[in-house]
Amino acid sequence: MSANTETDEPDLAFARMRSAEARQRLAGTLVELQARLNPKALAREAIQELKEAGQEVVREGLETAKRHPLTLAGAATAVGIFLARKPLSKLISEFSDTGETSEDATPAPPTSLTNERAPTRGKRTKT
């Protein structure tokens, strides 16, 4: 039996050493996970990813605008007119309500074809 205990001791020491190393690796992994799952760290990472995505969108938008400047100008004009539709309609109505009629303007239709009142039909008389 003494031969078995002599061969078991190095194996036991090696197993203890491997166990201690595994515990250290596990502790290191737990510390790393706690740092990664920290809400502040998660927020920082999310903000960084949003910044990068935003920069990419802006970069692609600028490239598209450079390739299609007339389309961009038309779209910007349409959006501007849409946003300014009330002030523009007031401005147009002010110009049309000045009372000045141009030669091309269509006159208002008459309220009646004749200026006279229609004769009354047989009047009733009391008897």
Backbone atoms as SQL, in Angstrom:
CREATE TABLE atoms (id INTEGER PRIMARY KEY, chain TEXT, resi INTEGER, resn TEXT, atom TEXT, x REAL, y REAL, z REAL);
INSERT INTO atoms VALUES
  (1, 'A', 1, 'MET', 'N', 0.803, -1.181, 0.000),
  (2, 'A', 1, 'MET', 'CA', 0.000, 0.000, 0.000),
  (3, 'A', 1, 'MET', 'C', 0.847, 1.246, 0.000),
  (4, 'A', 2, 'SER', 'N', 1.979, 1.142, 0.484),
  (5, 'A', 2, 'SER', 'CA', 2.828, 2.308, 0.531),
  (6, 'A', 2, 'SER', 'C', 3.205, 2.749, -0.873),
  (7, 'A', 3, 'ALA', 'N', 3.243, 1.836, -1.807),
  (8, 'A', 3, 'ALA', 'CA', 3.556, 2.192, -3.188),
  (9, 'A', 3, 'ALA', 'C', 2.414, 2.985, -3.792),
  (10, 'A', 4, 'ASN', 'N', 1.204, 2.653, -3.435),
  (11, 'A', 4, 'ASN', 'CA', 0.048, 3.382, -3.950),
  (12, 'A', 4, 'ASN', 'C', -0.029, 4.788, -3.399),
  (13, 'A', 5, 'THR', 'N', 0.237, 4.951, -2.131),
  (14, 'A', 5, 'THR', 'CA', 0.166, 6.282, -1.528),
  (15, 'A', 5, 'THR', 'C', 1.253, 7.166, -2.074),
  (16, 'A', 6, 'GLU', 'N', 2.398, 6.588, -2.420),
  (17, 'A', 6, 'GLU', 'CA', 3.489, 7.395, -2.969),
  (18, 'A', 6, 'GLU', 'C', 3.129, 7.886, -4.373),
  (19, 'A', 7, 'THR', 'N', 2.439, 7.101, -5.156),
  (20, 'A', 7, 'THR', 'CA', 2.066, 7.523, -6.497),
  (21, 'A', 7, 'THR', 'C', 0.826, 8.407, -6.458),
  (22, 'A', 8, 'ASP', 'N', -0.003, 8.271, -5.440),
  (23, 'A', 8, 'ASP', 'CA', -1.205, 9.093, -5.324),
  (24, 'A', 8, 'ASP', 'C', -0.886, 10.514, -4.892),
  (25, 'A', 9, 'GLU', 'N', 0.142, 10.700, -4.103),
  (26, 'A', 9, 'GLU', 'CA', 0.474, 12.039, -3.608),
  (27, 'A', 9, 'GLU', 'C', 0.802, 13.006, -4.737),
  (28, 'A', 10, 'PRO', 'N', 1.628, 12.656, -5.724),
  (29, 'A', 10, 'PRO', 'CA', 1.878, 13.592, -6.823),
  (30, 'A', 10, 'PRO', 'C', 0.607, 13.862, -7.637),
  (31, 'A', 11, 'ASP', 'N', -0.218, 12.824, -7.821),
  (32, 'A', 11, 'ASP', 'CA', -1.464, 13.030, -8.549),
  (33, 'A', 11, 'ASP', 'C', -2.400, 13.954, -7.784),
  (34, 'A', 12, 'LEU', 'N', -2.450, 13.777, -6.462),
  (35, 'A', 12, 'LEU', 'CA', -3.296, 14.614, -5.618),
  (36, 'A', 12, 'LEU', 'C', -2.792, 16.055, -5.617),
  (37, 'A', 13, 'ALA', 'N', -1.502, 16.242, -5.539),
  (38, 'A', 13, 'ALA', 'CA', -0.915, 17.586, -5.563),
  (39, 'A', 13, 'ALA', 'C', -1.196, 18.247, -6.912),
  (40, 'A', 14, 'PHE', 'N', -1.064, 17.470, -7.991),
  (41, 'A', 14, 'PHE', 'CA', -1.331, 18.010, -9.326),
  (42, 'A', 14, 'PHE', 'C', -2.806, 18.391, -9.462),
  (43, 'A', 15, 'ALA', 'N', -3.698, 17.555, -8.945),
  (44, 'A', 15, 'ALA', 'CA', -5.132, 17.840, -9.000),
  (45, 'A', 15, 'ALA', 'C', -5.460, 19.087, -8.185),
  (46, 'A', 16, 'ARG', 'N', -4.823, 19.234, -7.019),
  (47, 'A', 16, 'ARG', 'CA', -5.057, 20.440, -6.204),
  (48, 'A', 16, 'ARG', 'C', -4.564, 21.689, -6.934),
  (49, 'A', 17, 'MET', 'N', -3.426, 21.570, -7.589),
  (50, 'A', 17, 'MET', 'CA', -2.875, 22.710, -8.326),
  (51, 'A', 17, 'MET', 'C', -3.816, 23.087, -9.477),
  (52, 'A', 18, 'ARG', 'N', -4.313, 22.096, -10.212),
  (53, 'A', 18, 'ARG', 'CA', -5.240, 22.366, -11.309),
  (54, 'A', 18, 'ARG', 'C', -6.536, 22.967, -10.785),
  (55, 'A', 19, 'SER', 'N', -6.977, 22.499, -9.637),
  (56, 'A', 19, 'SER', 'CA', -8.197, 23.023, -9.027),
  (57, 'A', 19, 'SER', 'C', -8.012, 24.487, -8.646),
  (58, 'A', 20, 'ALA', 'N', -6.876, 24.817, -8.063),
  (59, 'A', 20, 'ALA', 'CA', -6.608, 26.210, -7.676),
  (60, 'A', 20, 'ALA', 'C', -6.540, 27.099, -8.920),
  (61, 'A', 21, 'GLU', 'N', -5.895, 26.619, -9.980),
  (62, 'A', 21, 'GLU', 'CA', -5.817, 27.399, -11.221),
  (63, 'A', 21, 'GLU', 'C', -7.208, 27.602, -11.822),
  (64, 'A', 22, 'ALA', 'N', -8.030, 26.578, -11.793),
  (65, 'A', 22, 'ALA', 'CA', -9.386, 26.685, -12.328),
  (66, 'A', 22, 'ALA', 'C', -10.201, 27.683, -11.520),
  (67, 'A', 23, 'ARG', 'N', -10.041, 27.674, -10.183),
  (68, 'A', 23, 'ARG', 'CA', -10.744, 28.652, -9.339),
  (69, 'A', 23, 'ARG', 'C', -10.309, 30.078, -9.678),
  (70, 'A', 24, 'GLN', 'N', -9.026, 30.262, -9.925),
  (71, 'A', 24, 'GLN', 'CA', -8.527, 31.606, -10.275),
  (72, 'A', 24, 'GLN', 'C', -9.094, 32.059, -11.629),
  (73, 'A', 25, 'ARG', 'N', -9.124, 31.135, -12.573),
  (74, 'A', 25, 'ARG', 'CA', -9.697, 31.491, -13.878),
  (75, 'A', 25, 'ARG', 'C', -11.179, 31.819, -13.747),
  (76, 'A', 26, 'LEU', 'N', -11.889, 31.037, -12.951),
  (77, 'A', 26, 'LEU', 'CA', -13.306, 31.277, -12.732),
  (78, 'A', 26, 'LEU', 'C', -13.526, 32.624, -12.048),
  (79, 'A', 27, 'ALA', 'N', -12.719, 32.942, -11.057),
  (80, 'A', 27, 'ALA', 'CA', -12.846, 34.225, -10.368),
  (81, 'A', 27, 'ALA', 'C', -12.573, 35.376, -11.338),
  (82, 'A', 28, 'GLY', 'N', -11.559, 35.200, -12.184),
  (83, 'A', 28, 'GLY', 'CA', -11.258, 36.234, -13.180),
  (84, 'A', 28, 'GLY', 'C', -12.399, 36.403, -14.172),
  (85, 'A', 29, 'THR', 'N', -13.008, 35.292, -14.576),
  (86, 'A', 29, 'THR', 'CA', -14.134, 35.352, -15.493),
  (87, 'A', 29, 'THR', 'C', -15.321, 36.051, -14.840),
  (88, 'A', 30, 'LEU', 'N', -15.569, 35.755, -13.567),
  (89, 'A', 30, 'LEU', 'CA', -16.670, 36.402, -12.854),
  (90, 'A', 30, 'LEU', 'C', -16.441, 37.904, -12.737),
  (91, 'A', 31, 'VAL', 'N', -15.219, 38.309, -12.444),
  (92, 'A', 31, 'VAL', 'CA', -14.914, 39.744, -12.349),
  (93, 'A', 31, 'VAL', 'C', -15.132, 40.407, -13.708),
  (94, 'A', 32, 'GLU', 'N', -14.700, 39.734, -14.771),
  (95, 'A', 32, 'GLU', 'CA', -14.883, 40.288, -16.118),
  (96, 'A', 32, 'GLU', 'C', -16.366, 40.404, -16.471),
  (97, 'A', 33, 'LEU', 'N', -17.137, 39.385, -16.137),
  (98, 'A', 33, 'LEU', 'CA', -18.579, 39.431, -16.401),
  (99, 'A', 33, 'LEU', 'C', -19.260, 40.543, -15.608),
  (100, 'A', 34, 'GLN', 'N', -18.879, 40.701, -14.352),
  (101, 'A', 34, 'GLN', 'CA', -19.463, 41.776, -13.541),
  (102, 'A', 34, 'GLN', 'C', -19.129, 43.135, -14.136),
  (103, 'A', 35, 'ALA', 'N', -17.927, 43.290, -14.630),
  (104, 'A', 35, 'ALA', 'CA', -17.541, 44.569, -15.238),
  (105, 'A', 35, 'ALA', 'C', -18.321, 44.801, -16.523),
  (106, 'A', 36, 'ARG', 'N', -18.522, 43.753, -17.312),
  (107, 'A', 36, 'ARG', 'CA', -19.254, 43.903, -18.568),
  (108, 'A', 36, 'ARG', 'C', -20.735, 44.157, -18.339),
  (109, 'A', 37, 'LEU', 'N', -21.300, 43.558, -17.319),
  (110, 'A', 37, 'LEU', 'CA', -22.725, 43.695, -17.045),
  (111, 'A', 37, 'LEU', 'C', -23.047, 44.887, -16.147),
  (112, 'A', 38, 'ASN', 'N', -22.055, 45.663, -15.819),
  (113, 'A', 38, 'ASN', 'CA', -22.277, 46.878, -15.038),
  (114, 'A', 38, 'ASN', 'C', -23.157, 47.812, -15.872),
  (115, 'A', 39, 'PRO', 'N', -24.253, 48.335, -15.300),
  (116, 'A', 39, 'PRO', 'CA', -25.152, 49.199, -16.083),
  (117, 'A', 39, 'PRO', 'C', -24.442, 50.402, -16.706),
  (118, 'A', 40, 'LYS', 'N', -23.507, 50.981, -16.006),
  (119, 'A', 40, 'LYS', 'CA', -22.785, 52.125, -16.574),
  (120, 'A', 40, 'LYS', 'C', -21.959, 51.698, -17.779),
  (121, 'A', 41, 'ALA', 'N', -21.332, 50.533, -17.671),
  (122, 'A', 41, 'ALA', 'CA', -20.528, 50.039, -18.793),
  (123, 'A', 41, 'ALA', 'C', -21.429, 49.705, -19.982),
  (124, 'A', 42, 'LEU', 'N', -22.574, 49.105, -19.706),
  (125, 'A', 42, 'LEU', 'CA', -23.516, 48.799, -20.788),
  (126, 'A', 42, 'LEU', 'C', -24.012, 50.069, -21.456),
  (127, 'A', 43, 'ALA', 'N', -24.311, 51.087, -20.662),
  (128, 'A', 43, 'ALA', 'CA', -24.777, 52.360, -21.226),
  (129, 'A', 43, 'ALA', 'C', -23.683, 52.998, -22.066),
  (130, 'A', 44, 'ARG', 'N', -22.456, 52.979, -21.563),
  (131, 'A', 44, 'ARG', 'CA', -21.335, 53.549, -22.307),
  (132, 'A', 44, 'ARG', 'C', -21.160, 52.839, -23.651),
  (133, 'A', 45, 'GLU', 'N', -21.256, 51.527, -23.629),
  (134, 'A', 45, 'GLU', 'CA', -21.104, 50.748, -24.853),
  (135, 'A', 45, 'GLU', 'C', -22.236, 51.033, -25.835),
  (136, 'A', 46, 'ALA', 'N', -23.457, 51.135, -25.324),
  (137, 'A', 46, 'ALA', 'CA', -24.604, 51.430, -26.190),
  (138, 'A', 46, 'ALA', 'C', -24.469, 52.817, -26.815),
  (139, 'A', 47, 'ILE', 'N', -24.033, 53.793, -26.032),
  (140, 'A', 47, 'ILE', 'CA', -23.850, 55.149, -26.549),
  (141, 'A', 47, 'ILE', 'C', -22.792, 55.157, -27.643),
  (142, 'A', 48, 'GLN', 'N', -21.711, 54.430, -27.420),
  (143, 'A', 48, 'GLN', 'CA', -20.646, 54.369, -28.427),
  (144, 'A', 48, 'GLN', 'C', -21.160, 53.742, -29.724),
  (145, 'A', 49, 'GLU', 'N', -21.948, 52.679, -29.606),
  (146, 'A', 49, 'GLU', 'CA', -22.492, 52.034, -30.796),
  (147, 'A', 49, 'GLU', 'C', -23.464, 52.959, -31.530),
  (148, 'A', 50, 'LEU', 'N', -24.276, 53.718, -30.778),
  (149, 'A', 50, 'LEU', 'CA', -25.201, 54.668, -31.409),
  (150, 'A', 50, 'LEU', 'C', -24.447, 55.776, -32.130),
  (151, 'A', 51, 'LYS', 'N', -23.361, 56.247, -31.513),
  (152, 'A', 51, 'LYS', 'CA', -22.558, 57.289, -32.169),
  (153, 'A', 51, 'LYS', 'C', -21.996, 56.777, -33.490),
  (154, 'A', 52, 'GLU', 'N', -21.472, 55.562, -33.462),
  (155, 'A', 52, 'GLU', 'CA', -20.899, 54.995, -34.686),
  (156, 'A', 52, 'GLU', 'C', -21.967, 54.799, -35.750),
  (157, 'A', 53, 'ALA', 'N', -23.144, 54.327, -35.346),
  (158, 'A', 53, 'ALA', 'CA', -24.230, 54.129, -36.315),
  (159, 'A', 53, 'ALA', 'C', -24.684, 55.471, -36.883),
  (160, 'A', 54, 'GLY', 'N', -24.797, 56.489, -36.042),
  (161, 'A', 54, 'GLY', 'CA', -25.193, 57.819, -36.502),
  (162, 'A', 54, 'GLY', 'C', -24.191, 58.402, -37.478),
  (163, 'A', 55, 'GLN', 'N', -22.926, 58.235, -37.173),
  (164, 'A', 55, 'GLN', 'CA', -21.897, 58.736, -38.079),
  (165, 'A', 55, 'GLN', 'C', -21.969, 58.035, -39.427),
  (166, 'A', 56, 'GLU', 'N', -22.245, 56.748, -39.409),
  (167, 'A', 56, 'GLU', 'CA', -22.361, 56.000, -40.661),
  (168, 'A', 56, 'GLU', 'C', -23.563, 56.475, -41.483),
  (169, 'A', 57, 'VAL', 'N', -24.684, 56.736, -40.814),
  (170, 'A', 57, 'VAL', 'CA', -25.877, 57.221, -41.514),
  (171, 'A', 57, 'VAL', 'C', -25.599, 58.591, -42.139),
  (172, 'A', 58, 'VAL', 'N', -24.955, 59.464, -41.396),
  (173, 'A', 58, 'VAL', 'CA', -24.638, 60.802, -41.918),
  (174, 'A', 58, 'VAL', 'C', -23.685, 60.692, -43.104),
  (175, 'A', 59, 'ARG', 'N', -22.701, 59.834, -42.984),
  (176, 'A', 59, 'ARG', 'CA', -21.730, 59.658, -44.069),
  (177, 'A', 59, 'ARG', 'C', -22.434, 59.158, -45.336),
  (178, 'A', 60, 'GLU', 'N', -23.310, 58.173, -45.191),
  (179, 'A', 60, 'GLU', 'CA', -24.034, 57.653, -46.349),
  (180, 'A', 60, 'GLU', 'C', -24.987, 58.702, -46.924),
  (181, 'A', 61, 'GLY', 'N', -25.613, 59.492, -46.052),
  (182, 'A', 61, 'GLY', 'CA', -26.502, 60.554, -46.522),
  (183, 'A', 61, 'GLY', 'C', -25.758, 61.602, -47.328),
  (184, 'A', 62, 'LEU', 'N', -24.584, 61.978, -46.867),
  (185, 'A', 62, 'LEU', 'CA', -23.783, 62.957, -47.602),
  (186, 'A', 62, 'LEU', 'C', -23.349, 62.409, -48.959),
  (187, 'A', 63, 'GLU', 'N', -22.979, 61.147, -48.990),
  (188, 'A', 63, 'GLU', 'CA', -22.577, 60.539, -50.268),
  (189, 'A', 63, 'GLU', 'C', -23.757, 60.517, -51.239),
  (190, 'A', 64, 'THR', 'N', -24.937, 60.197, -50.734),
  (191, 'A', 64, 'THR', 'CA', -26.131, 60.174, -51.582),
  (192, 'A', 64, 'THR', 'C', -26.465, 61.581, -52.070),
  (193, 'A', 65, 'ALA', 'N', -26.342, 62.571, -51.195),
  (194, 'A', 65, 'ALA', 'CA', -26.621, 63.957, -51.588),
  (195, 'A', 65, 'ALA', 'C', -25.649, 64.435, -52.660),
  (196, 'A', 66, 'LYS', 'N', -24.407, 64.003, -52.569),
  (197, 'A', 66, 'LYS', 'CA', -23.427, 64.394, -53.584),
  (198, 'A', 66, 'LYS', 'C', -23.733, 63.733, -54.930),
  (199, 'A', 67, 'ARG', 'N', -24.263, 62.520, -54.895),
  (200, 'A', 67, 'ARG', 'CA', -24.579, 61.815, -56.143),
  (201, 'A', 67, 'ARG', 'C', -25.853, 62.351, -56.790),
  (202, 'A', 68, 'HIS', 'N', -26.824, 62.822, -55.974),
  (203, 'A', 68, 'HIS', 'CA', -28.133, 63.258, -56.484),
  (204, 'A', 68, 'HIS', 'C', -28.503, 64.646, -55.936),
  (205, 'A', 69, 'PRO', 'N', -27.801, 65.700, -56.345),
  (206, 'A', 69, 'PRO', 'CA', -28.079, 67.018, -55.765),
  (207, 'A', 69, 'PRO', 'C', -29.437, 67.592, -56.171),
  (208, 'A', 70, 'LEU', 'N', -29.895, 67.343, -57.393),
  (209, 'A', 70, 'LEU', 'CA', -31.181, 67.894, -57.823),
  (210, 'A', 70, 'LEU', 'C', -32.345, 67.238, -57.088),
  (211, 'A', 71, 'THR', 'N', -32.240, 65.963, -56.848),
  (212, 'A', 71, 'THR', 'CA', -33.278, 65.267, -56.089),
  (213, 'A', 71, 'THR', 'C', -33.347, 65.825, -54.680),
  (214, 'A', 72, 'LEU', 'N', -32.202, 66.046, -54.088),
  (215, 'A', 72, 'LEU', 'CA', -32.157, 66.609, -52.735),
  (216, 'A', 72, 'LEU', 'C', -32.748, 68.016, -52.716),
  (217, 'A', 73, 'ALA', 'N', -32.426, 68.821, -53.714),
  (218, 'A', 73, 'ALA', 'CA', -32.967, 70.180, -53.770),
  (219, 'A', 73, 'ALA', 'C', -34.484, 70.157, -53.929),
  (220, 'A', 74, 'GLY', 'N', -34.991, 69.266, -54.767),
  (221, 'A', 74, 'GLY', 'CA', -36.443, 69.148, -54.948),
  (222, 'A', 74, 'GLY', 'C', -37.138, 68.701, -53.674),
  (223, 'A', 75, 'ALA', 'N', -36.557, 67.731, -53.007),
  (224, 'A', 75, 'ALA', 'CA', -37.150, 67.244, -51.758),
  (225, 'A', 75, 'ALA', 'C', -37.119, 68.327, -50.689),
  (226, 'A', 76, 'ALA', 'N', -36.019, 69.063, -50.600),
  (227, 'A', 76, 'ALA', 'CA', -35.917, 70.141, -49.615),
  (228, 'A', 76, 'ALA', 'C', -36.934, 71.242, -49.914),
  (229, 'A', 77, 'THR', 'N', -37.130, 71.545, -51.176),
  (230, 'A', 77, 'THR', 'CA', -38.124, 72.555, -51.559),
  (231, 'A', 77, 'THR', 'C', -39.527, 72.090, -51.196),
  (232, 'A', 78, 'ALA', 'N', -39.829, 70.838, -51.478),
  (233, 'A', 78, 'ALA', 'CA', -41.159, 70.309, -51.153),
  (234, 'A', 78, 'ALA', 'C', -41.415, 70.350, -49.646),
  (235, 'A', 79, 'VAL', 'N', -40.421, 69.972, -48.867),
  (236, 'A', 79, 'VAL', 'CA', -40.578, 70.002, -47.406),
  (237, 'A', 79, 'VAL', 'C', -40.733, 71.446, -46.929),
  (238, 'A', 80, 'GLY', 'N', -39.953, 72.364, -47.513),
  (239, 'A', 80, 'GLY', 'CA', -40.057, 73.769, -47.128),
  (240, 'A', 80, 'GLY', 'C', -41.419, 74.357, -47.438),
  (241, 'A', 81, 'ILE', 'N', -41.948, 74.044, -48.604),
  (242, 'A', 81, 'ILE', 'CA', -43.283, 74.537, -48.969),
  (243, 'A', 81, 'ILE', 'C', -44.340, 73.926, -48.066),
  (244, 'A', 82, 'PHE', 'N', -44.201, 72.653, -47.766),
  (245, 'A', 82, 'PHE', 'CA', -45.167, 72.006, -46.873),
  (246, 'A', 82, 'PHE', 'C', -45.147, 72.660, -45.495),
  (247, 'A', 83, 'LEU', 'N', -43.972, 72.920, -44.963),
  (248, 'A', 83, 'LEU', 'CA', -43.874, 73.522, -43.628),
  (249, 'A', 83, 'LEU', 'C', -44.351, 74.972, -43.610),
  (250, 'A', 84, 'ALA', 'N', -44.207, 75.670, -44.733),
  (251, 'A', 84, 'ALA', 'CA', -44.592, 77.076, -44.801),
  (252, 'A', 84, 'ALA', 'C', -45.925, 77.260, -45.502),
  (253, 'A', 85, 'ARG', 'N', -46.783, 76.246, -45.533),
  (254, 'A', 85, 'ARG', 'CA', -48.024, 76.334, -46.306),
  (255, 'A', 85, 'ARG', 'C', -48.980, 77.378, -45.756),
  (256, 'A', 86, 'LYS', 'N', -49.089, 77.551, -44.450),
  (257, 'A', 86, 'LYS', 'CA', -50.009, 78.546, -43.902),
  (258, 'A', 86, 'LYS', 'C', -49.536, 79.966, -44.198),
  (259, 'A', 87, 'PRO', 'N', -48.274, 80.303, -43.909),
  (260, 'A', 87, 'PRO', 'CA', -47.831, 81.657, -44.260),
  (261, 'A', 87, 'PRO', 'C', -47.912, 81.934, -45.767),
  (262, 'A', 88, 'LEU', 'N', -47.619, 80.923, -46.584),
  (263, 'A', 88, 'LEU', 'CA', -47.701, 81.118, -48.026),
  (264, 'A', 88, 'LEU', 'C', -49.146, 81.336, -48.474),
  (265, 'A', 89, 'SER', 'N', -50.089, 80.604, -47.896),
  (266, 'A', 89, 'SER', 'CA', -51.490, 80.797, -48.282),
  (267, 'A', 89, 'SER', 'C', -51.983, 82.178, -47.847),
  (268, 'A', 90, 'LYS', 'N', -51.540, 82.653, -46.691),
  (269, 'A', 90, 'LYS', 'CA', -51.914, 84.014, -46.265),
  (270, 'A', 90, 'LYS', 'C', -51.336, 85.049, -47.219),
  (271, 'A', 91, 'LEU', 'N', -50.103, 84.852, -47.619),
  (272, 'A', 91, 'LEU', 'CA', -49.458, 85.785, -48.540),
  (273, 'A', 91, 'LEU', 'C', -50.181, 85.797, -49.878),
  (274, 'A', 92, 'ILE', 'N', -50.540, 84.653, -50.381),
  (275, 'A', 92, 'ILE', 'CA', -51.248, 84.571, -51.657),
  (276, 'A', 92, 'ILE', 'C', -52.628, 85.205, -51.544),
  (277, 'A', 93, 'SER', 'N', -53.326, 84.941, -50.427),
  (278, 'A', 93, 'SER', 'CA', -54.659, 85.533, -50.273),
  (279, 'A', 93, 'SER', 'C', -54.575, 87.050, -50.116),
  (280, 'A', 94, 'GLU', 'N', -53.517, 87.580, -49.518),
  (281, 'A', 94, 'GLU', 'CA', -53.354, 89.032, -49.418),
  (282, 'A', 94, 'GLU', 'C', -53.201, 89.651, -50.799),
  (283, 'A', 95, 'PHE', 'N', -52.452, 89.029, -51.672),
  (284, 'A', 95, 'PHE', 'CA', -52.278, 89.547, -53.018),
  (285, 'A', 95, 'PHE', 'C', -53.565, 89.449, -53.815),
  (286, 'A', 96, 'SER', 'N', -54.347, 88.416, -53.594),
  (287, 'A', 96, 'SER', 'CA', -55.577, 88.265, -54.361),
  (288, 'A', 96, 'SER', 'C', -56.710, 89.109, -53.776),
  (289, 'A', 97, 'ASP', 'N', -56.650, 89.526, -52.530),
  (290, 'A', 97, 'ASP', 'CA', -57.696, 90.320, -51.886),
  (291, 'A', 97, 'ASP', 'C', -57.423, 91.826, -51.924),
  (292, 'A', 98, 'THR', 'N', -56.529, 92.304, -52.751),
  (293, 'A', 98, 'THR', 'CA', -56.192, 93.728, -52.775),
  (294, 'A', 98, 'THR', 'C', -57.269, 94.560, -53.445),
  (295, 'A', 99, 'GLY', 'N', -58.219, 93.947, -54.106),
  (296, 'A', 99, 'GLY', 'CA', -59.292, 94.691, -54.749),
  (297, 'A', 99, 'GLY', 'C', -58.963, 95.065, -56.168),
  (298, 'A', 100, 'GLU', 'N', -57.746, 94.931, -56.568),
  (299, 'A', 100, 'GLU', 'CA', -57.362, 95.255, -57.931),
  (300, 'A', 100, 'GLU', 'C', -57.704, 94.059, -58.814),
  (301, 'A', 101, 'THR', 'N', -58.342, 94.356, -59.922),
  (302, 'A', 101, 'THR', 'CA', -58.648, 93.270, -60.849),
  (303, 'A', 101, 'THR', 'C', -57.819, 93.483, -62.097),
  (304, 'A', 102, 'SER', 'N', -57.279, 92.451, -62.568),
  (305, 'A', 102, 'SER', 'CA', -56.504, 92.561, -63.801),
  (306, 'A', 102, 'SER', 'C', -57.439, 92.304, -64.979),
  (307, 'A', 103, 'GLU', 'N', -56.997, 92.596, -66.153),
  (308, 'A', 103, 'GLU', 'CA', -57.814, 92.409, -67.342),
  (309, 'A', 103, 'GLU', 'C', -58.108, 90.935, -67.588),
  (310, 'A', 104, 'ASP', 'N', -57.262, 90.088, -67.120),
  (311, 'A', 104, 'ASP', 'CA', -57.441, 88.666, -67.339),
  (312, 'A', 104, 'ASP', 'C', -58.379, 88.026, -66.321),
  (313, 'A', 105, 'ALA', 'N', -58.725, 88.765, -65.286),
  (314, 'A', 105, 'ALA', 'CA', -59.541, 88.179, -64.223),
  (315, 'A', 105, 'ALA', 'C', -60.955, 87.945, -64.718),
  (316, 'A', 106, 'THR', 'N', -61.553, 86.882, -64.312),
  (317, 'A', 106, 'THR', 'CA', -62.933, 86.565, -64.674),
  (318, 'A', 106, 'THR', 'C', -63.856, 87.341, -63.757),
  (319, 'A', 107, 'PRO', 'N', -64.830, 88.085, -64.335),
  (320, 'A', 107, 'PRO', 'CA', -65.726, 88.855, -63.473),
  (321, 'A', 107, 'PRO', 'C', -66.652, 87.923, -62.701),
  (322, 'A', 108, 'ALA', 'N', -67.165, 88.428, -61.604),
  (323, 'A', 108, 'ALA', 'CA', -68.078, 87.641, -60.787),
  (324, 'A', 108, 'ALA', 'C', -69.377, 87.448, -61.550),
  (325, 'A', 109, 'PRO', 'N', -70.041, 86.324, -61.407),
  (326, 'A', 109, 'PRO', 'CA', -71.293, 86.095, -62.135),
  (327, 'A', 109, 'PRO', 'C', -72.386, 86.998, -61.574),
  (328, 'A', 110, 'PRO', 'N', -73.317, 87.437, -62.420),
  (329, 'A', 110, 'PRO', 'CA', -74.390, 88.314, -61.925),
  (330, 'A', 110, 'PRO', 'C', -75.311, 87.517, -61.002),
  (331, 'A', 111, 'THR', 'N', -75.915, 88.234, -60.081),
  (332, 'A', 111, 'THR', 'CA', -76.825, 87.565, -59.165),
  (333, 'A', 111, 'THR', 'C', -78.146, 87.236, -59.849),
  (334, 'A', 112, 'SER', 'N', -78.489, 88.012, -60.886),
  (335, 'A', 112, 'SER', 'CA', -79.719, 87.773, -61.621),
  (336, 'A', 112, 'SER', 'C', -79.472, 88.129, -63.076),
  (337, 'A', 113, 'LEU', 'N', -80.225, 87.543, -63.972),
  (338, 'A', 113, 'LEU', 'CA', -80.053, 87.864, -65.376),
  (339, 'A', 113, 'LEU', 'C', -80.638, 89.230, -65.721),
  (340, 'A', 114, 'THR', 'N', -81.627, 89.664, -64.976),
  (341, 'A', 114, 'THR', 'CA', -82.220, 90.983, -65.207),
  (342, 'A', 114, 'THR', 'C', -82.167, 91.756, -63.907),
  (343, 'A', 115, 'ASN', 'N', -82.195, 93.053, -64.066),
  (344, 'A', 115, 'ASN', 'CA', -82.156, 93.890, -62.875),
  (345, 'A', 115, 'ASN', 'C', -83.549, 94.129, -62.306),
  (346, 'A', 116, 'GLU', 'N', -84.589, 93.737, -63.034),
  (347, 'A', 116, 'GLU', 'CA', -85.961, 93.982, -62.594),
  (348, 'A', 116, 'GLU', 'C', -86.481, 92.791, -61.814),
  (349, 'A', 117, 'ARG', 'N', -87.443, 93.093, -60.989),
  (350, 'A', 117, 'ARG', 'CA', -88.086, 92.021, -60.234),
  (351, 'A', 117, 'ARG', 'C', -89.138, 91.367, -61.114),
  (352, 'A', 118, 'ALA', 'N', -89.360, 90.149, -60.894),
  (353, 'A', 118, 'ALA', 'CA', -90.365, 89.430, -61.665),
  (354, 'A', 118, 'ALA', 'C', -91.747, 89.921, -61.252),
  (355, 'A', 119, 'PRO', 'N', -92.665, 90.028, -62.226),
  (356, 'A', 119, 'PRO', 'CA', -94.020, 90.473, -61.862),
  (357, 'A', 119, 'PRO', 'C', -94.685, 89.417, -60.989),
  (358, 'A', 120, 'THR', 'N', -95.546, 89.889, -60.126),
  (359, 'A', 120, 'THR', 'CA', -96.239, 88.966, -59.246),
  (360, 'A', 120, 'THR', 'C', -97.415, 88.366, -59.997),
  (361, 'A', 121, 'ARG', 'N', -97.757, 87.186, -59.701),
  (362, 'A', 121, 'ARG', 'CA', -98.873, 86.520, -60.344),
  (363, 'A', 121, 'ARG', 'C', -100.138, 86.973, -59.673),
  (364, 'A', 122, 'GLY', 'N', -101.216, 86.656, -60.186),
  (365, 'A', 122, 'GLY', 'CA', -102.531, 87.108, -59.727),
  (366, 'A', 122, 'GLY', 'C', -102.608, 87.340, -58.234),
  (367, 'A', 123, 'LYS', 'N', -102.896, 88.556, -57.872),
  (368, 'A', 123, 'LYS', 'CA', -103.028, 88.876, -56.466),
  (369, 'A', 123, 'LYS', 'C', -104.361, 88.410, -55.955),
  (370, 'A', 124, 'ARG', 'N', -104.393, 87.963, -54.776),
  (371, 'A', 124, 'ARG', 'CA', -105.642, 87.538, -54.160),
  (372, 'A', 124, 'ARG', 'C', -106.283, 88.738, -53.498),
  (373, 'A', 125, 'THR', 'N', -107.496, 88.801, -53.682),
  (374, 'A', 125, 'THR', 'CA', -108.230, 89.894, -53.027),
  (375, 'A', 125, 'THR', 'C', -109.244, 89.282, -52.077),
  (376, 'A', 126, 'LYS', 'N', -109.482, 89.970, -51.035),
  (377, 'A', 126, 'LYS', 'CA', -110.446, 89.451, -50.059),
  (378, 'A', 126, 'LYS', 'C', -111.830, 89.873, -50.494),
  (379, 'A', 127, 'THR', 'N', -112.776, 88.981, -50.435),
  (380, 'A', 127, 'THR', 'CA', -114.143, 89.315, -50.790),
  (381, 'A', 127, 'THR', 'C', -115.085, 89.212, -49.657);
